[in-house]
CSV table of C-alpha atoms and ligand atoms in Angstrom, one decimal:
chain,number,residue,atom,x,y,z
N,16,MET,CA,-2.2,25.4,-12.3
N,17,ALA,CA,-3.5,22.1,-10.9
N,18,ILE,CA,-2.8,20.9,-7.4
N,19,ARG,CA,-1.0,17.6,-7.1
N,20,ALA,CA,-0.2,15.4,-4.1
N,21,ARG,CA,3.6,15.5,-4.0
N,22,ILE,CA,5.7,13.0,-2.1
N,23,VAL,CA,7.9,15.3,-0.1
N,24,SER,CA,9.9,12.8,2.0
N,25,VAL,CA,10.2,9.2,3.1
N,26,GLY,CA,11.4,7.7,6.3
N,27,THR,CA,11.9,4.1,7.6
N,28,ALA,CA,12.3,2.1,10.8
N,29,LEU,CA,13.9,-1.4,10.8
N,30,PRO,CA,14.4,-3.5,13.9
N,31,GLU,CA,18.1,-4.1,14.8
N,32,LYS,CA,17.8,-7.9,15.1
N,33,ILE,CA,18.9,-9.6,11.8
N,34,VAL,CA,17.8,-13.2,11.3
N,35,GLY,CA,19.6,-15.2,8.5
N,36,ASN,CA,18.2,-18.2,6.7
N,37,ASP,CA,20.4,-20.5,8.7
N,38,HIS,CA,18.3,-19.8,11.8
N,39,PHE,CA,15.4,-21.6,10.2
N,40,ALA,CA,17.5,-24.6,9.1
N,41,THR,CA,18.4,-25.2,12.7
N,42,TYR,CA,14.8,-26.5,13.4
N,43,LEU,CA,13.0,-26.8,10.1
N,44,ASP,CA,13.4,-29.0,7.0
N,45,THR,CA,14.8,-26.1,5.0
N,46,SER,CA,18.1,-24.6,3.9
N,47,ASP,CA,19.7,-21.3,3.1
N,48,GLU,CA,20.2,-22.7,-0.5
N,49,TRP,CA,16.5,-23.4,-0.9
N,50,ILE,CA,15.3,-20.1,0.5
N,51,VAL,CA,17.7,-18.0,-1.6
N,52,ARG,CA,17.0,-20.0,-4.8
N,53,ARG,CA,13.2,-19.9,-4.5
N,54,THR,CA,12.7,-16.5,-3.0
N,55,GLY,CA,16.0,-14.4,-3.2
N,56,ILE,CA,15.7,-13.7,0.6
N,57,LYS,CA,19.0,-14.0,2.6
N,58,GLN,CA,17.9,-12.3,5.8
N,59,ARG,CA,15.1,-10.4,7.5
N,60,ARG,CA,14.6,-8.1,10.6
N,61,PHE,CA,12.4,-9.1,13.5
N,62,VAL,CA,11.5,-7.1,16.6
N,63,ASP,CA,13.7,-8.3,19.4
N,64,ASP,CA,11.5,-10.8,21.2
N,65,PRO,CA,8.0,-11.8,20.0
N,66,LYS,CA,6.8,-11.2,23.6
N,67,SER,CA,8.6,-7.8,24.0
N,68,PRO,CA,6.4,-4.7,23.9
N,69,THR,CA,7.6,-3.3,20.5
N,70,ALA,CA,4.4,-2.4,18.8
N,71,THR,CA,3.6,-1.7,15.2
N,72,SER,CA,3.0,1.9,16.1
N,73,ASP,CA,6.5,2.1,17.7
N,74,LEU,CA,8.1,1.2,14.3
N,75,GLY,CA,5.5,3.3,12.4
N,76,SER,CA,6.1,6.4,14.5
N,77,ILE,CA,9.9,6.1,14.2
N,78,ALA,CA,9.5,5.9,10.4
N,79,ALA,CA,7.0,8.8,10.5
N,80,LYS,CA,9.3,11.0,12.6
N,81,ASN,CA,12.1,10.4,10.2
N,82,ALA,CA,9.8,11.4,7.2
N,83,ILE,CA,8.5,14.5,9.1
N,84,ASP,CA,12.1,15.6,9.9
N,85,LYS,CA,13.2,15.2,6.3
N,86,ALA,CA,10.1,17.2,5.2
N,87,GLY,CA,11.0,19.9,7.7
N,88,ILE,CA,7.3,20.3,8.7
N,89,ASP,CA,5.7,20.9,12.0
N,90,PRO,CA,3.7,17.7,12.9
N,91,ALA,CA,0.8,19.9,14.0
N,92,THR,CA,0.3,20.9,10.4
N,93,ILE,CA,-0.5,17.3,9.3
N,94,ASP,CA,-4.2,17.0,8.4
N,95,ALA,CA,-4.5,13.2,8.2
N,96,VAL,CA,-2.5,10.1,9.3
N,97,ILE,CA,-3.2,6.9,7.5
N,98,CYS,CA,-1.6,3.6,8.5
N,99,ALA,CA,-1.6,0.5,6.3
N,100,THR,CA,-1.1,-2.6,8.4
N,101,PHE,CA,-2.4,-6.2,8.9
N,102,SER,CA,-0.5,-6.4,12.2
N,103,PRO,CA,-2.1,-3.5,14.2
N,104,ASP,CA,-1.4,-2.7,17.8
N,105,ASN,CA,-5.2,-3.4,18.5
N,106,PHE,CA,-8.3,-3.8,16.4
N,107,PHE,CA,-9.1,-0.4,17.9
N,108,PRO,CA,-7.9,2.1,18.7
N,109,SER,CA,-6.2,2.3,15.3
N,110,THR,CA,-2.5,2.1,14.9
N,111,ALA,CA,-2.7,5.4,13.0
N,112,CYS,CA,-4.2,7.1,16.2
N,113,ALA,CA,-1.3,5.8,18.2
N,114,ILE,CA,1.2,7.0,15.6
N,115,SER,CA,-0.4,10.5,15.4
N,116,ASN,CA,-0.1,10.8,19.2
N,117,LYS,CA,3.5,9.6,19.2
N,118,VAL,CA,4.6,12.0,16.5
N,119,GLY,CA,2.6,15.0,17.7
N,120,ALA,CA,0.2,15.2,14.8
N,121,SER,CA,-2.2,16.8,17.2
N,122,LYS,CA,-4.6,18.3,14.7
N,123,SER,CA,-5.0,15.3,12.4
N,124,PHE,CA,-7.7,12.7,11.9
N,125,ALA,CA,-6.2,9.2,11.8
N,126,PHE,CA,-7.3,5.8,10.6
N,127,ASP,CA,-6.0,2.4,9.5
N,128,ILE,CA,-6.6,0.6,6.2
N,129,SER,CA,-6.7,-3.1,5.7
N,130,ALA,CA,-5.3,-4.1,2.3
N,131,ALA,CA,-2.4,-6.3,3.4
N,132,CYS,CA,0.7,-6.1,1.2
N,133,ALA,CA,-1.1,-3.7,-1.2
N,134,GLY,CA,-1.8,-1.3,1.7
N,135,PHE,CA,0.8,1.3,0.8
N,136,VAL,CA,-0.6,1.8,-2.7
N,137,TYR,CA,-4.2,1.8,-1.4
N,138,GLY,CA,-3.1,4.4,1.2
N,139,LEU,CA,-1.5,6.5,-1.5
N,140,THR,CA,-4.7,6.4,-3.5
N,141,ILE,CA,-6.7,7.6,-0.4
N,142,ALA,CA,-4.1,10.3,0.5
N,143,ASN,CA,-4.1,11.5,-3.1
N,144,SER,CA,-7.9,11.8,-3.1
N,145,LEU,CA,-7.9,13.7,0.2
N,146,ILE,CA,-5.5,16.2,-1.1
N,147,LEU,CA,-7.1,16.6,-4.5
N,148,SER,CA,-10.5,17.1,-3.0
N,149,GLY,CA,-9.2,20.0,-0.9
N,150,GLN,CA,-10.0,18.2,2.4
N,151,CYS,CA,-6.3,17.9,3.3
N,152,LYS,CA,-3.1,19.8,2.6
N,153,THR,CA,-0.6,17.5,4.3
N,154,VAL,CA,-1.0,13.7,4.8
N,155,LEU,CA,1.3,11.3,6.6
N,156,LEU,CA,1.0,7.8,5.1
N,157,VAL,CA,2.6,4.9,7.1
N,158,GLY,CA,3.1,1.3,6.2
N,159,ALA,CA,4.0,-0.6,9.3
N,160,GLU,CA,4.1,-4.3,10.2
N,161,VAL,CA,5.2,-6.6,13.0
N,162,VAL,CA,4.6,-9.6,10.8
N,163,SER,CA,6.5,-11.9,13.1
N,164,ARG,CA,3.5,-11.8,15.5
N,165,THR,CA,1.3,-13.4,12.9
N,166,LEU,CA,3.5,-16.2,11.7
N,167,ASP,CA,3.5,-19.9,12.5
N,168,PHE,CA,7.2,-20.5,12.9
N,169,ASN,CA,6.8,-24.2,12.2
N,170,ASP,CA,5.3,-23.5,8.7
N,171,ARG,CA,8.4,-23.5,6.5
N,172,SER,CA,6.5,-22.2,3.5
N,173,THR,CA,5.5,-18.9,5.2
N,174,CYS,CA,7.8,-18.1,8.1
N,175,ILE,CA,10.9,-17.8,6.0
N,176,LEU,CA,9.3,-15.2,3.8
N,177,PHE,CA,8.5,-12.2,6.0
N,178,GLY,CA,10.2,-9.5,8.1
N,179,ASP,CA,9.2,-6.6,10.4
N,180,GLY,CA,9.6,-2.9,9.5
N,181,ALA,CA,8.0,0.4,8.7
N,182,GLY,CA,8.1,3.1,6.1
N,183,ALA,CA,6.4,6.5,5.9
N,184,ILE,CA,5.9,9.3,3.5
N,185,VAL,CA,4.7,12.9,3.8
N,186,LEU,CA,2.5,14.1,1.0
N,187,ARG,CA,1.6,17.7,0.4
N,188,GLY,CA,-0.8,19.4,-2.0
N,189,GLU,CA,1.2,21.7,-4.2
N,190,GLU,CA,0.8,23.4,-7.6
N,191,GLY,CA,3.1,22.1,-10.3
N,192,GLU,CA,4.0,19.0,-12.3
N,193,ARG,CA,5.4,17.0,-9.4
N,194,GLY,CA,3.2,14.5,-7.5
N,195,ILE,CA,0.9,11.6,-7.9
N,196,LEU,CA,-0.1,11.2,-11.6
N,197,SER,CA,-2.3,8.1,-11.4
N,198,CYS,CA,-3.6,5.5,-9.0
N,199,GLU,CA,-5.2,2.2,-10.0
N,200,CYS,CA,-6.6,-0.2,-7.4
N,201,PHE,CA,-8.4,-3.5,-7.8
N,202,SER,CA,-9.7,-6.2,-5.4
N,203,ASP,CA,-10.8,-9.8,-6.0
N,204,GLY,CA,-12.5,-11.2,-3.0
N,205,SER,CA,-13.1,-14.6,-4.7
N,206,LEU,CA,-9.4,-15.3,-4.1
N,207,GLY,CA,-9.6,-14.3,-0.4
N,208,ASP,CA,-8.8,-17.8,0.8
N,209,ILE,CA,-5.4,-18.2,-0.8
N,210,LEU,CA,-3.8,-15.7,1.6
N,211,LYS,CA,-5.3,-14.9,4.9
N,212,LEU,CA,-4.9,-14.1,8.6
N,213,PRO,CA,-8.1,-15.3,10.4
N,214,VAL,CA,-9.3,-13.5,13.5
N,215,PRO,CA,-8.2,-15.4,16.6
N,216,TRP,CA,-11.7,-16.6,17.5
N,217,ASN,CA,-12.3,-18.0,14.0
N,218,GLY,CA,-9.6,-20.6,13.2
N,219,SER,CA,-5.9,-20.5,13.3
N,220,PRO,CA,-4.3,-17.3,14.7
N,221,SER,CA,-1.5,-17.6,12.1
N,222,MET,CA,-1.1,-16.5,8.5
N,223,PHE,CA,-2.1,-19.0,5.9
N,224,MET,CA,-0.8,-18.9,2.3
N,225,ASN,CA,-1.2,-21.0,-0.8
N,226,GLY,CA,2.2,-19.9,-2.1
N,227,THR,CA,1.8,-21.2,-5.7
N,228,GLU,CA,-1.6,-19.6,-6.2
N,229,VAL,CA,-0.4,-16.3,-4.7
N,230,PHE,CA,2.7,-16.4,-6.9
N,231,LYS,CA,0.8,-16.9,-10.1
N,232,ASN,CA,-1.7,-14.2,-9.4
N,233,ALA,CA,1.0,-11.8,-8.1
N,234,VAL,CA,3.0,-11.9,-11.4
N,235,ARG,CA,-0.2,-11.5,-13.5
N,236,LEU,CA,-2.0,-8.9,-11.5
N,237,MET,CA,1.0,-6.7,-10.5
N,238,THR,CA,2.1,-6.7,-14.2
N,239,ASP,CA,-1.4,-5.7,-15.2
N,240,VAL,CA,-1.8,-2.9,-12.7
N,241,THR,CA,1.6,-1.5,-13.5
N,242,ARG,CA,0.6,-1.2,-17.1
N,243,LYS,CA,-2.8,0.4,-16.2
N,244,ALA,CA,-1.2,2.9,-13.9
N,245,ILE,CA,1.3,4.0,-16.6
N,246,CYS,CA,-1.4,4.1,-19.2
N,247,SER,CA,-3.8,6.2,-17.0
N,248,ALA,CA,-0.9,8.7,-16.3
N,249,ARG,CA,-0.8,9.0,-20.1
N,250,LEU,CA,2.8,7.7,-20.2
N,251,GLU,CA,4.7,5.0,-21.9
N,252,PHE,CA,7.1,2.5,-20.4
N,253,ALA,CA,10.0,4.3,-21.9
N,254,ASP,CA,9.2,7.3,-19.8
N,255,ILE,CA,9.4,5.4,-16.5
N,256,ASN,CA,12.7,5.8,-14.6
N,257,LEU,CA,12.1,3.3,-11.8
N,258,LEU,CA,9.7,0.5,-10.8
N,259,VAL,CA,9.4,0.1,-7.0
N,260,PRO,CA,7.5,-3.1,-6.6
N,261,HIS,CA,6.3,-4.8,-3.4
N,262,GLN,CA,9.1,-7.0,-2.2
N,263,ALA,CA,7.7,-10.6,-1.8
N,264,ASN,CA,9.9,-12.8,-3.9
N,265,ILE,CA,12.8,-12.0,-6.3
N,266,ARG,CA,11.2,-14.4,-8.9
N,267,ILE,CA,8.0,-12.4,-8.9
N,268,ILE,CA,9.9,-9.1,-9.4
N,269,GLN,CA,12.1,-10.6,-12.2
N,270,ALA,CA,9.0,-12.0,-14.0
N,271,MET,CA,7.4,-8.6,-13.8
N,272,GLY,CA,10.5,-6.9,-15.1
N,273,GLU,CA,10.6,-9.3,-18.0
N,274,TYR,CA,6.9,-9.0,-18.9
N,275,LEU,CA,7.2,-5.2,-18.7
N,276,GLY,CA,10.5,-5.1,-20.6
N,277,LEU,CA,12.3,-3.2,-17.8
N,278,SER,CA,16.0,-3.8,-17.4
N,279,GLU,CA,17.3,-4.6,-13.9
N,280,ASP,CA,18.7,-1.1,-13.3
N,281,ARG,CA,15.2,0.3,-13.5
N,282,VAL,CA,13.8,-2.0,-10.8
N,283,VAL,CA,14.4,-1.5,-7.1
N,284,VAL,CA,15.1,-4.8,-5.2
N,285,ASN,CA,16.0,-5.2,-1.5
N,286,VAL,CA,14.0,-8.4,-0.7
N,287,GLU,CA,17.3,-10.2,0.0
N,288,ARG,CA,17.9,-8.1,3.1
N,289,PHE,CA,14.4,-7.5,4.5
N,290,GLY,CA,12.2,-10.3,3.2
N,291,ASN,CA,8.5,-9.4,2.7
N,292,THR,CA,7.6,-6.5,5.1
N,293,SER,CA,4.1,-6.3,3.6
N,294,ALA,CA,2.7,-2.7,3.6
N,295,ALA,CA,6.2,-1.4,4.6
N,296,SER,CA,8.0,-2.9,1.7
N,297,ILE,CA,7.4,-0.3,-1.0
N,298,PRO,CA,8.3,2.8,1.2
N,299,ILE,CA,11.4,1.0,2.6
N,300,ALA,CA,12.5,0.2,-1.0
N,301,LEU,CA,11.6,3.8,-2.1
N,302,ALA,CA,13.7,5.2,0.8
N,303,GLU,CA,16.7,3.2,-0.2
N,304,ALA,CA,16.4,4.3,-3.9
N,305,TRP,CA,15.8,7.9,-3.1
N,306,ASP,CA,18.5,8.2,-0.4
N,307,SER,CA,21.1,6.6,-2.6
N,308,GLY,CA,20.5,9.0,-5.5
N,309,ARG,CA,18.6,6.6,-7.8
N,310,ILE,CA,15.7,9.1,-7.9
N,311,SER,CA,16.2,12.7,-9.1
N,312,GLU,CA,13.9,15.7,-9.3
N,313,GLY,CA,11.5,15.1,-12.2
N,314,ASP,CA,11.9,11.3,-12.3
N,315,LEU,CA,8.9,9.1,-13.0
N,316,VAL,CA,8.4,6.2,-10.5
N,317,VAL,CA,5.8,3.5,-10.7
N,318,PHE,CA,4.7,1.5,-7.6
N,319,ALA,CA,3.0,-1.9,-7.7
N,320,GLY,CA,1.7,-4.0,-4.8
N,321,LEU,CA,-0.4,-7.1,-4.2
N,322,GLY,CA,-1.7,-8.6,-1.0
N,323,GLY,CA,-4.3,-10.7,0.7
N,324,GLY,CA,-7.8,-9.9,-0.4
N,325,LEU,CA,-6.6,-10.2,-3.1
N,326,THR,CA,-5.8,-6.5,-3.3
N,327,VAL,CA,-3.8,-5.0,-6.1
N,328,GLY,CA,-2.6,-1.4,-6.5
N,329,GLY,CA,-0.4,0.6,-8.9
N,330,ALA,CA,0.5,4.3,-8.9
N,331,VAL,CA,2.8,6.6,-10.8
N,332,ALA,CA,4.5,9.7,-9.2
N,333,ARG,CA,6.7,12.4,-10.6
N,334,PHE,CA,9.4,13.3,-8.0
V,424,LIG,O1,3.1,-10.4,-0.3
V,424,LIG,C1,2.3,-11.2,-1.1
V,424,LIG,C2,2.2,-12.6,-0.5
V,424,LIG,N1,3.2,-13.5,-0.8
V,424,LIG,C3,3.8,-13.8,-1.9
V,424,LIG,O2,3.8,-13.1,-2.9
V,424,LIG,C4,4.6,-15.1,-2.0
V,424,LIG,C5,4.2,-15.9,-3.2
V,424,LIG,N2,4.7,-17.3,-3.2
V,424,LIG,C6,6.0,-17.6,-3.2
V,424,LIG,O3,6.8,-16.8,-3.1
V,424,LIG,C7,6.4,-19.0,-3.4
V,424,LIG,O4,5.3,-19.8,-3.9
V,424,LIG,C8,7.0,-19.8,-2.2
V,424,LIG,C9,8.3,-19.2,-1.9
V,424,LIG,C10,6.1,-19.6,-1.0
V,424,LIG,C11,7.1,-21.2,-2.5
V,424,LIG,O5,8.0,-21.4,-3.6
V,424,LIG,P1,7.6,-22.4,-4.8
V,424,LIG,O6,8.7,-22.5,-5.7
V,424,LIG,O7,6.3,-22.0,-5.3
V,424,LIG,O8,7.5,-23.8,-4.0
V,424,LIG,P2,6.2,-24.7,-3.9
V,424,LIG,O9,5.2,-24.1,-3.0
V,424,LIG,O10,5.8,-25.2,-5.2
V,424,LIG,O11,6.8,-25.9,-3.1
V,424,LIG,C12,7.8,-26.8,-3.7
V,424,LIG,C13,8.3,-27.7,-2.6
V,424,LIG,C14,7.2,-28.4,-1.8
V,424,LIG,O12,7.6,-29.7,-1.5
V,424,LIG,P3,7.0,-30.9,-2.3
V,424,LIG,O13,5.5,-30.8,-2.0
V,424,LIG,O14,7.4,-30.7,-3.7
V,424,LIG,O15,7.7,-32.1,-1.7
V,424,LIG,C15,7.2,-27.5,-0.5
V,424,LIG,O16,6.8,-28.3,0.6
V,424,LIG,O17,9.1,-26.9,-1.7
V,424,LIG,C16,8.7,-27.2,-0.4
V,424,LIG,N3,9.0,-26.1,0.5
V,424,LIG,C17,10.2,-25.9,1.1
V,424,LIG,N4,11.3,-26.6,1.0
V,424,LIG,C18,12.3,-26.2,1.7
V,424,LIG,C19,8.2,-25.1,0.8
V,424,LIG,N5,8.8,-24.2,1.6
V,424,LIG,C20,10.0,-24.7,1.8
V,424,LIG,C21,11.2,-24.3,2.5
V,424,LIG,N6,12.3,-25.0,2.5
V,424,LIG,N7,11.2,-23.2,3.3
């Protein structure tokens, strides 16, 4: 029987500090009403103090430990640690190296990937390939971001959208029907300028986004990649139990649901409580759905993400 990369467990880490929309209205020309109507976001979590030492690897390692505990594995049996992030602790050493040290994955090789908000699906694609090739048996995949460090808090069109957080999954190679069934990734560098975080020595140190352009492309490309992932898994939409999309804007998620013909009960949404946590958003949404019983053994789940690059990824898994 064929080996598949099964998602064994998921863990999360969310900062305690909750910031509501009213906070932004105290110093910017914005309102709770505008933010909720245009984005669906009501609140987000930020690490305590932008100058405090909470690092992306701190959040990432808490999420990772949570996933490792739920999987019931010895961290020394993890073969690879992959961290998807655009807000790393350092350019190097990688955030994944710091996480592997913090969780005791002492025999792993570790590396970061840069695919912004599509990072989790890109990481899933790499983890799946490492397992199917026989190189790895167990992979820890983490999506972790301290986005608040990258924001211009005077830019009302970006700072209200994002939040900090981390999510992690353990994948293991196993015989059987359960596991990753398809991965589809695509990049379009010609659209690189519509969403970017320049290096500090080359322009603004804060994130830039042309929201309207990103919005249009997000609806189109995330819908396309979801269709492709379902098709390459040789499935039909009717077979899919749940869509777990990147959580950027409720209007993007609703438009996708409409194009794909998925009713609301088959789409996971939590953007109202966490905002856009970039590479962490899909595993955080997955954890909520799984922990609350919305995913049962045998269920088919499709993931879809889009981020700066542009990067686009979709994947189907049988749980
Ligand atoms: O993770 C992937 C990356 N991100 C995304 O997927 C986000 C994609 N984009 C979006 O979610 C939306 O484009 C935004 C939420 C960023 C903006 O919503 P929109 O409905 O596309 O608004 P808009 O950019 O067309 O702006 C409409 C107006 C503008 O004012 P004028 O020029 O019409 O006078 C903006 O300046 O809304 C203004 N505006 C705001 N007003 C109040 C922009 N941000 C705000 C704000 N509060 N926070």
